[in-house]
Amino acid sequence: MALKTTTEIHGISPEELKESILTDVKKELVNLVEKLNLFNKPQEEFLTRKEAAKMLKISLVTITDWNKKRILNPYRLGNLIRYKKSELEEAMVQINQEQ
């Protein structure tokens, strides 16, 4: 046999209760949308050494040199070396400003 429960609310009108519930639901929906937007960010594009050299219009030897000079920030994935496209674009801007 199912138990029935009764909840009584005193000191608030039905309209005030409705508005309070709607306000809380709206806040939760906004929080949920913000969390979903975090997951929907565009994924960072990683480039190989050859792709990075082509994009920067430099040789692979220069890529290696710039890695040693810390002009570029390579990411190692096991034996693979990758570069973030956004960081390469930033490096191009900095190099052009220094000249």
CSV table of N, CA, C and O in Angstrom, one decimal:
chain,number,residue,atom,x,y,z
A,1,MET,N,0.8,-1.2,0.0
A,1,MET,CA,0.0,0.0,0.0
A,1,MET,C,0.9,1.2,0.0
A,1,MET,O,1.8,1.4,0.8
A,2,ALA,N,0.7,2.2,-0.9
A,2,ALA,CA,1.5,3.4,-1.1
A,2,ALA,C,1.1,4.4,0.0
A,2,ALA,O,-0.1,4.6,0.3
A,3,LEU,N,2.1,5.0,0.5
A,3,LEU,CA,1.9,6.1,1.5
A,3,LEU,C,1.6,7.4,0.8
A,3,LEU,O,2.3,7.7,-0.1
A,4,LYS,N,0.7,8.1,1.3
A,4,LYS,CA,0.4,9.5,0.7
A,4,LYS,C,1.0,10.5,1.7
A,4,LYS,O,0.8,10.4,2.9
A,5,THR,N,1.6,11.5,1.1
A,5,THR,CA,2.1,12.6,2.0
A,5,THR,C,1.5,13.9,1.6
A,5,THR,O,1.1,14.1,0.4
A,6,THR,N,1.3,14.7,2.5
A,6,THR,CA,0.7,16.0,2.3
A,6,THR,C,1.6,17.1,2.8
A,6,THR,O,2.2,17.0,3.9
A,7,THR,N,1.8,18.1,1.9
A,7,THR,CA,2.7,19.2,2.3
A,7,THR,C,1.9,20.5,2.4
A,7,THR,O,1.1,20.8,1.4
A,8,GLU,N,2.0,21.2,3.5
A,8,GLU,CA,1.2,22.4,3.6
A,8,GLU,C,2.2,23.6,3.7
A,8,GLU,O,3.3,23.5,4.3
A,9,ILE,N,1.9,24.6,3.0
A,9,ILE,CA,2.7,25.8,2.9
A,9,ILE,C,1.9,27.0,3.5
A,9,ILE,O,0.8,27.2,3.0
A,10,HIS,N,2.5,27.6,4.5
A,10,HIS,CA,1.8,28.7,5.1
A,10,HIS,C,2.6,30.0,4.8
A,10,HIS,O,3.8,30.0,4.8
A,11,GLY,N,1.9,31.1,4.7
A,11,GLY,CA,2.5,32.4,4.6
A,11,GLY,C,2.9,32.8,3.2
A,11,GLY,O,3.7,33.7,3.1
A,12,ILE,N,2.5,32.1,2.2
A,12,ILE,CA,2.9,32.4,0.8
A,12,ILE,C,1.7,32.1,-0.1
A,12,ILE,O,1.0,31.1,0.1
A,13,SER,N,1.5,33.0,-1.0
A,13,SER,CA,0.3,32.8,-1.9
A,13,SER,C,0.7,31.9,-3.0
A,13,SER,O,1.9,31.6,-3.3
A,14,PRO,N,-0.3,31.3,-3.7
A,14,PRO,CA,0.0,30.4,-4.8
A,14,PRO,C,0.8,31.1,-5.9
A,14,PRO,O,1.7,30.5,-6.5
A,15,GLU,N,0.6,32.3,-6.2
A,15,GLU,CA,1.3,33.1,-7.2
A,15,GLU,C,2.8,33.2,-6.8
A,15,GLU,O,3.7,33.1,-7.6
A,16,GLU,N,3.0,33.6,-5.5
A,16,GLU,CA,4.4,33.7,-5.0
A,16,GLU,C,5.1,32.4,-5.0
A,16,GLU,O,6.3,32.3,-5.4
A,17,LEU,N,4.5,31.3,-4.7
A,17,LEU,CA,5.1,30.0,-4.8
A,17,LEU,C,5.4,29.7,-6.2
A,17,LEU,O,6.5,29.2,-6.5
A,18,LYS,N,4.5,29.9,-7.2
A,18,LYS,CA,4.8,29.7,-8.6
A,18,LYS,C,6.0,30.5,-9.1
A,18,LYS,O,6.9,30.0,-9.7
A,19,GLU,N,6.1,31.8,-8.7
A,19,GLU,CA,7.2,32.6,-9.1
A,19,GLU,C,8.5,32.1,-8.5
A,19,GLU,O,9.5,32.1,-9.2
A,20,SER,N,8.5,31.7,-7.3
A,20,SER,CA,9.7,31.2,-6.6
A,20,SER,C,10.2,29.9,-7.4
A,20,SER,O,11.4,29.8,-7.6
A,21,ILE,N,9.3,29.0,-7.7
A,21,ILE,CA,9.6,27.8,-8.4
A,21,ILE,C,10.2,28.2,-9.8
A,21,ILE,O,11.2,27.6,-10.2
A,22,LEU,N,9.5,29.0,-10.5
A,22,LEU,CA,10.0,29.4,-11.8
A,22,LEU,C,11.4,30.1,-11.8
A,22,LEU,O,12.2,29.8,-12.7
A,23,THR,N,11.6,30.9,-10.8
A,23,THR,CA,12.9,31.6,-10.7
A,23,THR,C,14.0,30.5,-10.5
A,23,THR,O,15.1,30.6,-11.1
A,24,ASP,N,13.8,29.6,-9.6
A,24,ASP,CA,14.8,28.5,-9.3
A,24,ASP,C,15.0,27.6,-10.5
A,24,ASP,O,16.1,27.3,-10.8
A,25,VAL,N,13.9,27.3,-11.3
A,25,VAL,CA,14.1,26.5,-12.5
A,25,VAL,C,14.9,27.2,-13.5
A,25,VAL,O,15.8,26.7,-14.2
A,26,LYS,N,14.6,28.5,-13.7
A,26,LYS,CA,15.4,29.3,-14.7
A,26,LYS,C,16.8,29.4,-14.3
A,26,LYS,O,17.7,29.3,-15.2
A,27,LYS,N,17.2,29.6,-13.0
A,27,LYS,CA,18.6,29.6,-12.6
A,27,LYS,C,19.3,28.3,-12.9
A,27,LYS,O,20.4,28.2,-13.4
A,28,GLU,N,18.6,27.2,-12.7
A,28,GLU,CA,19.2,25.8,-13.0
A,28,GLU,C,19.4,25.6,-14.5
A,28,GLU,O,20.3,25.1,-14.9
A,29,LEU,N,18.4,26.1,-15.3
A,29,LEU,CA,18.5,26.0,-16.7
A,29,LEU,C,19.7,26.8,-17.2
A,29,LEU,O,20.5,26.4,-18.1
A,30,VAL,N,19.9,28.0,-16.7
A,30,VAL,CA,21.1,28.8,-17.1
A,30,VAL,C,22.4,28.1,-16.7
A,30,VAL,O,23.3,28.1,-17.5
A,31,ASN,N,22.4,27.6,-15.5
A,31,ASN,CA,23.6,26.8,-15.1
A,31,ASN,C,23.9,25.6,-16.0
A,31,ASN,O,25.0,25.4,-16.4
A,32,LEU,N,22.8,24.9,-16.4
A,32,LEU,CA,23.0,23.8,-17.3
A,32,LEU,C,23.5,24.2,-18.7
A,32,LEU,O,24.4,23.6,-19.3
A,33,VAL,N,22.9,25.3,-19.2
A,33,VAL,CA,23.4,25.8,-20.5
A,33,VAL,C,24.8,26.2,-20.5
A,33,VAL,O,25.6,25.9,-21.4
A,34,GLU,N,25.3,26.9,-19.4
A,34,GLU,CA,26.7,27.2,-19.3
A,34,GLU,C,27.6,26.0,-19.2
A,34,GLU,O,28.6,26.0,-19.9
A,35,LYS,N,27.2,25.0,-18.5
A,35,LYS,CA,28.0,23.8,-18.5
A,35,LYS,C,28.1,23.1,-19.9
A,35,LYS,O,29.1,22.6,-20.3
A,36,LEU,N,26.9,23.1,-20.6
A,36,LEU,CA,26.9,22.5,-21.9
A,36,LEU,C,27.8,23.3,-22.9
A,36,LEU,O,28.5,22.7,-23.7
A,37,ASN,N,27.8,24.6,-22.7
A,37,ASN,CA,28.7,25.4,-23.6
A,37,ASN,C,30.1,25.1,-23.4
A,37,ASN,O,31.0,25.2,-24.3
A,38,LEU,N,30.5,24.7,-22.1
A,38,LEU,CA,31.9,24.4,-21.9
A,38,LEU,C,32.3,23.2,-22.7
A,38,LEU,O,33.4,23.1,-23.2
A,39,PHE,N,31.4,22.2,-22.8
A,39,PHE,CA,31.7,21.0,-23.6
A,39,PHE,C,31.6,21.2,-25.1
A,39,PHE,O,32.2,20.4,-25.9
A,40,ASN,N,31.0,22.2,-25.5
A,40,ASN,CA,30.8,22.5,-27.0
A,40,ASN,C,31.8,23.4,-27.6
A,40,ASN,O,31.7,23.9,-28.7
A,41,LYS,N,32.9,23.7,-26.8
A,41,LYS,CA,33.9,24.6,-27.3
A,41,LYS,C,34.6,23.9,-28.5
A,41,LYS,O,34.8,22.7,-28.5
A,42,PRO,N,35.0,24.7,-29.5
A,42,PRO,CA,35.7,24.0,-30.6
A,42,PRO,C,37.0,23.4,-30.1
A,42,PRO,O,37.7,24.0,-29.3
A,43,GLN,N,37.3,22.3,-30.6
A,43,GLN,CA,38.5,21.5,-30.2
A,43,GLN,C,39.7,22.2,-30.8
A,43,GLN,O,39.7,22.7,-32.0
A,44,GLU,N,40.8,22.3,-30.1
A,44,GLU,CA,42.0,22.9,-30.5
A,44,GLU,C,42.6,22.0,-31.6
A,44,GLU,O,42.6,20.8,-31.5
A,45,GLU,N,43.1,22.7,-32.7
A,45,GLU,CA,43.6,21.9,-33.8
A,45,GLU,C,45.1,21.8,-33.6
A,45,GLU,O,45.8,22.8,-33.3
A,46,PHE,N,45.6,20.6,-33.7
A,46,PHE,CA,47.1,20.3,-33.6
A,46,PHE,C,47.6,20.0,-34.9
A,46,PHE,O,47.0,19.3,-35.8
A,47,LEU,N,48.8,20.5,-35.2
A,47,LEU,CA,49.5,20.4,-36.5
A,47,LEU,C,50.8,19.6,-36.3
A,47,LEU,O,51.5,19.7,-35.3
A,48,THR,N,51.2,18.8,-37.3
A,48,THR,CA,52.5,18.1,-37.3
A,48,THR,C,53.6,19.2,-37.6
A,48,THR,O,53.3,20.3,-37.9
A,49,ARG,N,54.8,18.7,-37.5
A,49,ARG,CA,56.0,19.6,-37.8
A,49,ARG,C,55.9,20.1,-39.2
A,49,ARG,O,56.1,21.3,-39.5
A,50,LYS,N,55.6,19.2,-40.1
A,50,LYS,CA,55.5,19.6,-41.6
A,50,LYS,C,54.4,20.6,-41.8
A,50,LYS,O,54.6,21.6,-42.5
A,51,GLU,N,53.3,20.4,-41.2
A,51,GLU,CA,52.1,21.3,-41.3
A,51,GLU,C,52.5,22.7,-40.7
A,51,GLU,O,52.2,23.7,-41.3
A,52,ALA,N,53.2,22.6,-39.5
A,52,ALA,CA,53.6,23.9,-38.9
A,52,ALA,C,54.6,24.6,-39.7
A,52,ALA,O,54.5,25.9,-39.9
A,53,ALA,N,55.5,23.9,-40.3
A,53,ALA,CA,56.5,24.5,-41.2
A,53,ALA,C,55.9,25.2,-42.4
A,53,ALA,O,56.2,26.3,-42.8
A,54,LYS,N,54.9,24.5,-43.0
A,54,LYS,CA,54.2,25.0,-44.1
A,54,LYS,C,53.4,26.2,-43.8
A,54,LYS,O,53.4,27.2,-44.5
A,55,MET,N,52.8,26.2,-42.7
A,55,MET,CA,51.9,27.3,-42.2
A,55,MET,C,52.8,28.5,-42.0
A,55,MET,O,52.5,29.6,-42.4
A,56,LEU,N,54.0,28.3,-41.3
A,56,LEU,CA,54.9,29.4,-41.0
A,56,LEU,C,55.8,29.8,-42.2
A,56,LEU,O,56.5,30.8,-42.1
A,57,LYS,N,55.8,29.0,-43.2
A,57,LYS,CA,56.6,29.2,-44.4
A,57,LYS,C,58.1,29.2,-44.0
A,57,LYS,O,58.9,30.1,-44.4
A,58,ILE,N,58.5,28.1,-43.2
A,58,ILE,CA,59.9,28.0,-42.8
A,58,ILE,C,60.2,26.5,-43.0
A,58,ILE,O,59.4,25.7,-43.2
A,59,SER,N,61.5,26.2,-42.8
A,59,SER,CA,62.0,24.8,-43.0
A,59,SER,C,61.8,24.0,-41.7
A,59,SER,O,61.6,24.6,-40.6
A,60,LEU,N,62.0,22.7,-41.8
A,60,LEU,CA,61.9,21.9,-40.7
A,60,LEU,C,63.1,22.1,-39.7
A,60,LEU,O,63.0,22.0,-38.5
A,61,VAL,N,64.2,22.5,-40.3
A,61,VAL,CA,65.4,22.9,-39.5
A,61,VAL,C,65.1,24.1,-38.7
A,61,VAL,O,65.5,24.1,-37.5
A,62,THR,N,64.4,25.1,-39.2
A,62,THR,CA,64.1,26.3,-38.5
A,62,THR,C,63.1,25.9,-37.4
A,62,THR,O,63.1,26.4,-36.3
A,63,ILE,N,62.1,25.0,-37.7
A,63,ILE,CA,61.2,24.5,-36.6
A,63,ILE,C,62.0,24.0,-35.4
A,63,ILE,O,61.7,24.3,-34.3
A,64,THR,N,62.9,23.1,-35.7
A,64,THR,CA,63.8,22.5,-34.6
A,64,THR,C,64.5,23.6,-33.9
A,64,THR,O,64.6,23.6,-32.6
A,65,ASP,N,65.1,24.6,-34.6
A,65,ASP,CA,65.8,25.7,-34.0
A,65,ASP,C,64.9,26.5,-33.1
A,65,ASP,O,65.2,26.9,-32.0
A,66,TRP,N,63.7,26.8,-33.6
A,66,TRP,CA,62.7,27.6,-32.8
A,66,TRP,C,62.2,26.8,-31.6
A,66,TRP,O,61.9,27.4,-30.6
A,67,ASN,N,62.2,25.5,-31.7
A,67,ASN,CA,61.8,24.7,-30.5
A,67,ASN,C,62.9,24.9,-29.4
A,67,ASN,O,62.5,25.1,-28.2
A,68,LYS,N,64.1,24.8,-29.8
A,68,LYS,CA,65.2,25.0,-28.9
A,68,LYS,C,65.3,26.3,-28.2
A,68,LYS,O,65.6,26.5,-27.1
A,69,LYS,N,64.9,27.3,-29.0
A,69,LYS,CA,64.9,28.7,-28.6
A,69,LYS,C,63.6,29.1,-27.8
A,69,LYS,O,63.5,30.2,-27.4
A,70,ARG,N,62.7,28.1,-27.8
A,70,ARG,CA,61.4,28.3,-27.1
A,70,ARG,C,60.6,29.3,-27.7
A,70,ARG,O,59.7,30.0,-27.1
A,71,ILE,N,60.8,29.6,-29.0
A,71,ILE,CA,59.9,30.4,-29.8
A,71,ILE,C,58.5,29.7,-30.0
A,71,ILE,O,57.5,30.3,-29.9
A,72,LEU,N,58.7,28.4,-30.2
A,72,LEU,CA,57.5,27.5,-30.4
A,72,LEU,C,57.4,26.6,-29.2
A,72,LEU,O,58.4,26.3,-28.5
A,73,ASN,N,56.2,26.1,-29.0
A,73,ASN,CA,55.9,25.3,-27.8
A,73,ASN,C,55.4,23.9,-28.4
A,73,ASN,O,54.2,23.7,-28.5
A,74,PRO,N,56.3,23.0,-28.6
A,74,PRO,CA,55.9,21.7,-29.1
A,74,PRO,C,55.2,20.8,-28.0
A,74,PRO,O,55.6,20.9,-26.8
A,75,TYR,N,54.3,20.0,-28.4
A,75,TYR,CA,53.6,19.1,-27.5
A,75,TYR,C,54.0,17.7,-27.9
A,75,TYR,O,53.9,17.3,-29.1
A,76,ARG,N,54.4,16.9,-27.0
A,76,ARG,CA,54.8,15.5,-27.3
A,76,ARG,C,53.7,14.5,-26.9
A,76,ARG,O,53.2,14.6,-25.8
A,77,LEU,N,53.3,13.7,-27.9
A,77,LEU,CA,52.3,12.7,-27.7
A,77,LEU,C,53.0,11.4,-28.0
A,77,LEU,O,53.0,10.9,-29.2
A,78,GLY,N,53.7,10.8,-27.0
A,78,GLY,CA,54.6,9.6,-27.3
A,78,GLY,C,55.7,10.1,-28.1
A,78,GLY,O,56.5,11.0,-27.8
A,79,ASN,N,55.9,9.5,-29.3
A,79,ASN,CA,57.0,9.9,-30.2
A,79,ASN,C,56.6,11.0,-31.2
A,79,ASN,O,57.4,11.5,-31.9
A,80,LEU,N,55.3,11.4,-31.1
A,80,LEU,CA,54.8,12.4,-32.0
A,80,LEU,C,55.0,13.8,-31.5
A,80,LEU,O,55.0,14.0,-30.2
A,81,ILE,N,55.3,14.8,-32.3
A,81,ILE,CA,55.4,16.2,-31.9
A,81,ILE,C,54.3,16.9,-32.6
A,81,ILE,O,54.1,16.8,-33.8
A,82,ARG,N,53.5,17.7,-31.9
A,82,ARG,CA,52.4,18.5,-32.4
A,82,ARG,C,52.5,19.9,-31.9
A,82,ARG,O,53.1,20.2,-30.8
A,83,TYR,N,51.9,20.8,-32.6
A,83,TYR,CA,51.8,22.2,-32.3
A,83,TYR,C,50.4,22.7,-32.3
A,83,TYR,O,49.6,22.3,-33.3
A,84,LYS,N,50.0,23.5,-31.4
A,84,LYS,CA,48.7,24.1,-31.4
A,84,LYS,C,48.6,25.2,-32.5
A,84,LYS,O,49.5,26.1,-32.5
A,85,LYS,N,47.6,25.1,-33.3
A,85,LYS,CA,47.5,26.1,-34.4
A,85,LYS,C,47.4,27.5,-33.8
A,85,LYS,O,48.1,28.4,-34.4
A,86,SER,N,46.6,27.7,-32.8
A,86,SER,CA,46.5,29.0,-32.2
A,86,SER,C,47.8,29.6,-31.7
A,86,SER,O,48.1,30.8,-31.8
A,87,GLU,N,48.6,28.7,-31.1
A,87,GLU,CA,49.9,29.1,-30.6
A,87,GLU,C,50.9,29.5,-31.7
A,87,GLU,O,51.7,30.4,-31.6
A,88,LEU,N,50.8,28.8,-32.8
A,88,LEU,CA,51.6,29.1,-34.0
A,88,LEU,C,51.2,30.5,-34.5
A,88,LEU,O,52.1,31.3,-34.9
A,89,GLU,N,49.9,30.8,-34.5
A,89,GLU,CA,49.4,32.1,-35.0
A,89,GLU,C,49.9,33.2,-34.1
A,89,GLU,O,50.4,34.2,-34.5
A,90,GLU,N,49.9,32.9,-32.8
A,90,GLU,CA,50.4,33.9,-31.8
A,90,GLU,C,51.9,34.1,-32.0
A,90,GLU,O,52.4,35.3,-31.9
A,91,ALA,N,52.7,33.1,-32.2
A,91,ALA,CA,54.1,33.2,-32.5
A,91,ALA,C,54.4,34.0,-33.7
A,91,ALA,O,55.4,34.8,-33.7
A,92,MET,N,53.6,33.8,-34.8
A,92,MET,CA,53.8,34.6,-36.0
A,92,MET,C,53.6,36.1,-35.7
A,92,MET,O,54.4,36.9,-36.2
A,93,VAL,N,52.6,36.4,-34.9
A,93,VAL,CA,52.4,37.8,-34.5
A,93,VAL,C,53.6,38.4,-33.7
A,93,VAL,O,54.1,39.5,-34.0
A,94,GLN,N,54.1,37.6,-32.8
A,94,GLN,CA,55.2,38.1,-31.9
A,94,GLN,C,56.4,38.3,-32.7
A,94,GLN,O,57.2,39.2,-32.6
A,95,ILE,N,56.7,37.3,-33.7
A,95,ILE,CA,57.9,37.4,-34.5
A,95,ILE,C,57.8,38.6,-35.4
A,95,ILE,O,58.8,39.4,-35.5
A,96,ASN,N,56.7,38.9,-35.9
A,96,ASN,CA,56.5,40.1,-36.8
A,96,ASN,C,56.6,41.4,-36.0
A,96,ASN,O,57.1,42.4,-36.6
A,97,GLN,N,56.2,41.4,-34.8
A,97,GLN,CA,56.3,42.6,-33.9
A,97,GLN,C,57.8,42.9,-33.6
A,97,GLN,O,58.2,44.1,-33.4
A,98,GLU,N,58.6,41.9,-33.4
A,98,GLU,CA,60.0,42.0,-33.0
A,98,GLU,C,60.8,42.5,-34.2
A,98,GLU,O,61.9,43.1,-34.0
A,99,GLN,N,60.4,42.3,-35.4
A,99,GLN,CA,61.2,42.7,-36.6
A,99,GLN,C,61.0,44.2,-36.9
A,99,GLN,O,60.2,44.9,-36.6
